[in-house]
Amino acid sequence: MTHDIHIIGGGLAGSEAAWQLARRGFKVRLSEMRGSGEMTPAHQTDGLAELVCSNSFRSDDDTKNAVGLLHHEMRGLDSLIMRAGEVARVPAGSAMAVDRDVFSAEVQRTLAEHPNVTVIRERVDALPTSGATIVATGPLTAQSLAESIVGATGQDRLAFFDAIAPIVHHDSIDMSKCWIQSRWNKRTEASNEDGDYINCPMTKEQYLAFHQGLMDGEKTEFREWEADTPYFDGCMPIEVMAARGVETLRYGPMKGVGLDNPFDTSEEFPQGRWPYAVVQLRQDNKLGTLWNMVGFQTKLKYGAQIELFRTIPGLENAEFARLGGLHRNTFINSPLVLDRQLRLKGGDHIRFAGQITGCEGYVESSAVGLMAGLMTAAQLAGREWAPPPRTTAFGALLSHITGDAEASTFQPMNVNFGLFPPLHDVGKKVRKEAYTSRAKADFAEWLAGMEAVPA
């Protein structure tokens, strides 16, 4: 079968993109490496859309939860992943969990039976030089193709080691204990008026207790296929630094020099003394709703992270959009290398989709694959594609990975309300419901407009 579009990768994103294109009448060649004699270190089968880790698609609550809202929007677009998820669904309370074997088999059966889809078991070693293409090879992209992507994007724009620092919702930070300032009051043209960092000061006693907590906290172990991935200086886990000596962090990411604590003033230090140690947070999105804990990539287990990080002054009630982690991964710096329609800058016949774009999670990966399919369908039909509003889960996620995230600190992230344009005129107790209500109304209007346009 001659094809209109070549999709590389038969995971969640590639399968969803193939479905969206096929049901709109386009011929799809879906290349999947597994089943050709090749296998990744993490997969167990050659089934399309195999779930490698958890069997959960997380919360299905579309009234108070961002991922549940994403489920709602995907269902509105007849998502294959949501369809198969319902077929394979198992009890999980308010979450959506599936029988992973039934789920993968349902995705594979649906695509195999569609006359517009041809699944080819083959390894693709290089980006195609022409023809509409979607690359959805996920976080375990084969080395040869990864090298081709490096050639197209630049060596510094593809990560093979995912060093993740926690991200905190700004409105959960107690600013009565913190202050905003850049070290030595240094400014750039892009600096905020008062500075670029939120500073959480620590006394000697607080610091020593925090250091001991890092040493004692329960940590996750590398999986076998990650174990030979070396640490890089720029992504050293904070507990590894702490193990080098009790003072190491005070001369690294927690140094207090050049920062004047306004809560510790005296006649001698009218501007405030330098704190014994400090935890800095840096703005992580253009909306200013998410702040990254600088230098806090960690292998602490999630429960240990929450318990320990809430001992930091100002973060006692912190709500985390993402917790820290460190593992092998492959993803591009999407805000730098992709345009707003997921196309590679300088090679606009190629789109990227799924986790390789820097989204995190099964549902988010599928959603980006779905959008890549819709964008490509519009392009093949010769019409403009209207993006979903940024107030929707689709729009917020797409905006984040294609330009709204800070490229210098870009890391994979799940969908969360911190990615949405903020609501300033509603109380905190009803804010989540307000986000979902606004999103549903805007999504319905966008969907009606899209359905009025022929494929």
Short mmCIF file of C-alpha atoms in Angstrom, two decimals, residues 284-453:
data_model
loop_
_atom_site.label_atom_id
_atom_site.label_comp_id
_atom_site.label_asym_id
_atom_site.label_seq_id
_atom_site.Cartn_x
_atom_site.Cartn_y
_atom_site.Cartn_z
CA ASP A 284 9.61 27.05 35.25
CA ASN A 285 6.87 28.32 32.94
CA LYS A 286 5.98 31.65 31.40
CA LEU A 287 2.79 31.91 33.43
CA GLY A 288 4.79 31.94 36.65
CA THR A 289 2.57 29.27 38.18
CA LEU A 290 5.30 26.59 38.44
CA TRP A 291 8.70 26.90 40.13
CA ASN A 292 11.60 24.44 39.85
CA MET A 293 13.70 23.47 42.90
CA VAL A 294 17.19 24.28 41.63
CA GLY A 295 19.67 21.41 41.81
CA PHE A 296 17.25 19.03 43.52
CA GLN A 297 17.23 16.10 41.11
CA THR A 298 16.95 13.04 43.33
CA LYS A 299 16.41 9.30 43.60
CA LEU A 300 14.49 9.62 46.87
CA LYS A 301 11.17 7.80 46.77
CA TYR A 302 8.19 10.08 46.28
CA GLY A 303 6.87 9.77 49.83
CA ALA A 304 10.32 10.55 51.24
CA GLN A 305 10.62 13.58 48.96
CA ILE A 306 7.32 15.07 50.08
CA GLU A 307 8.07 14.50 53.75
CA LEU A 308 11.58 15.95 53.59
CA PHE A 309 10.97 18.86 51.21
CA ARG A 310 8.07 20.07 53.34
CA THR A 311 10.57 20.71 56.15
CA ILE A 312 12.05 23.52 54.04
CA PRO A 313 10.92 26.94 55.33
CA GLY A 314 8.18 28.24 53.05
CA LEU A 315 7.41 24.82 51.58
CA GLU A 316 5.57 23.34 54.58
CA ASN A 317 2.37 23.13 52.53
CA ALA A 318 3.97 22.75 49.13
CA GLU A 319 1.96 21.13 46.36
CA PHE A 320 4.13 19.43 43.77
CA ALA A 321 3.36 19.47 40.06
CA ARG A 322 6.18 16.97 39.65
CA LEU A 323 8.50 15.17 42.02
CA GLY A 324 12.16 14.53 41.42
CA GLY A 325 13.72 11.63 39.60
CA LEU A 326 16.73 10.42 37.70
CA HIS A 327 16.57 7.78 34.98
CA ARG A 328 17.64 6.99 31.48
CA ASN A 329 15.47 8.64 28.88
CA THR A 330 15.52 10.15 25.41
CA PHE A 331 13.69 13.37 24.68
CA ILE A 332 14.24 16.44 22.56
CA ASN A 333 14.27 20.02 23.79
CA SER A 334 10.92 20.65 22.16
CA PRO A 335 10.61 24.39 22.99
CA LEU A 336 13.80 24.93 20.97
CA VAL A 337 13.47 22.49 18.09
CA LEU A 338 9.72 22.22 17.37
CA ASP A 339 7.24 24.77 16.11
CA ARG A 340 3.77 25.20 17.57
CA GLN A 341 2.50 22.32 15.40
CA LEU A 342 5.13 19.82 16.60
CA ARG A 343 7.09 20.16 13.35
CA LEU A 344 10.86 20.05 13.33
CA LYS A 345 12.24 23.49 12.63
CA GLY A 346 14.22 23.23 9.42
CA GLY A 347 12.47 20.01 8.42
CA ASP A 348 8.76 20.64 8.56
CA HIS A 349 7.82 17.33 6.90
CA ILE A 350 8.69 15.70 10.26
CA ARG A 351 6.58 15.91 13.40
CA PHE A 352 7.44 14.47 16.79
CA ALA A 353 4.86 12.99 19.14
CA GLY A 354 4.65 11.27 22.49
CA GLN A 355 7.23 11.06 25.24
CA ILE A 356 10.13 11.97 22.99
CA THR A 357 8.66 15.50 22.92
CA GLY A 358 9.09 15.86 26.68
CA CYS A 359 5.63 15.02 27.94
CA GLU A 360 5.41 12.45 30.72
CA GLY A 361 2.85 9.70 31.20
CA TYR A 362 0.73 7.33 29.16
CA VAL A 363 -2.19 9.71 28.73
CA GLU A 364 -0.09 12.76 27.90
CA SER A 365 1.91 10.76 25.35
CA SER A 366 -1.29 9.54 23.72
CA ALA A 367 -2.75 13.06 23.70
CA VAL A 368 0.28 14.50 21.91
CA GLY A 369 0.08 11.64 19.41
CA LEU A 370 -3.59 12.45 18.86
CA MET A 371 -2.79 16.12 18.21
CA ALA A 372 0.05 15.21 15.85
CA GLY A 373 -2.43 13.08 13.93
CA LEU A 374 -4.95 15.91 13.67
CA MET A 375 -2.28 18.40 12.62
CA THR A 376 -0.96 16.07 9.92
CA ALA A 377 -4.47 15.32 8.66
CA ALA A 378 -5.11 19.03 8.24
CA GLN A 379 -1.78 19.52 6.48
CA LEU A 380 -2.42 16.62 4.09
CA ALA A 381 -5.88 18.03 3.35
CA GLY A 382 -4.36 21.41 2.52
CA ARG A 383 -6.06 23.39 5.25
CA GLU A 384 -5.02 25.29 8.34
CA TRP A 385 -5.27 23.57 11.69
CA ALA A 386 -6.77 25.60 14.50
CA PRO A 387 -4.99 24.74 17.79
CA PRO A 388 -7.06 24.00 20.90
CA PRO A 389 -7.38 26.92 23.33
CA ARG A 390 -4.64 27.10 25.96
CA THR A 391 -7.37 26.91 28.59
CA THR A 392 -8.01 23.27 27.62
CA ALA A 393 -5.90 20.31 28.72
CA PHE A 394 -4.83 19.73 25.11
CA GLY A 395 -3.92 23.36 24.61
CA ALA A 396 -2.06 23.72 27.90
CA LEU A 397 0.03 20.60 27.28
CA LEU A 398 0.78 21.53 23.67
CA SER A 399 1.71 25.09 24.58
CA HIS A 400 4.06 23.91 27.32
CA ILE A 401 6.11 21.55 25.17
CA THR A 402 6.24 23.81 22.10
CA GLY A 403 7.33 27.09 23.60
CA ASP A 404 5.90 28.06 26.98
CA ALA A 405 8.33 25.97 29.04
CA GLU A 406 11.76 27.41 29.80
CA ALA A 407 14.03 25.71 27.26
CA SER A 408 17.10 25.94 29.51
CA THR A 409 15.44 23.78 32.19
CA PHE A 410 13.04 21.78 30.04
CA GLN A 411 12.26 18.33 31.44
CA PRO A 412 9.43 15.82 30.94
CA MET A 413 6.24 16.68 32.81
CA ASN A 414 2.73 15.41 33.35
CA VAL A 415 -0.29 17.59 32.60
CA ASN A 416 -1.28 19.68 35.62
CA PHE A 417 -3.23 22.84 36.34
CA GLY A 418 0.01 24.81 36.65
CA LEU A 419 0.25 24.67 32.84
CA PHE A 420 -3.12 26.39 32.41
CA PRO A 421 -3.61 30.18 32.20
CA PRO A 422 -4.25 31.11 35.84
CA LEU A 423 -7.58 32.03 37.34
CA HIS A 424 -7.16 34.93 39.76
CA ASP A 425 -10.75 35.62 40.70
CA VAL A 426 -11.74 32.28 42.27
CA GLY A 427 -11.02 30.84 45.70
CA LYS A 428 -8.48 28.11 46.16
CA LYS A 429 -11.09 25.57 47.31
CA VAL A 430 -13.00 25.75 44.04
CA ARG A 431 -10.12 26.53 41.70
CA LYS A 432 -9.79 23.02 40.24
CA GLU A 433 -13.48 22.90 39.42
CA ALA A 434 -13.17 26.34 37.85
CA TYR A 435 -10.28 25.18 35.65
CA THR A 436 -12.18 22.13 34.41
CA SER A 437 -15.43 24.05 33.88
CA ARG A 438 -13.66 26.70 31.79
CA ALA A 439 -11.74 24.03 29.87
CA LYS A 440 -14.84 22.00 29.03
CA ALA A 441 -16.69 25.02 27.70
CA ASP A 442 -13.75 26.14 25.58
CA PHE A 443 -13.06 22.59 24.36
CA ALA A 444 -16.69 22.11 23.31
CA GLU A 445 -16.59 25.34 21.30
CA TRP A 446 -13.27 24.38 19.67
CA LEU A 447 -14.51 20.86 18.89
CA ALA A 448 -17.70 22.19 17.30
CA GLY A 449 -15.66 24.44 15.04
CA MET A 450 -13.32 21.63 14.09
CA GLU A 451 -16.16 19.21 13.29
CA ALA A 452 -17.69 21.82 11.00
CA VAL A 453 -14.58 21.60 8.79
#
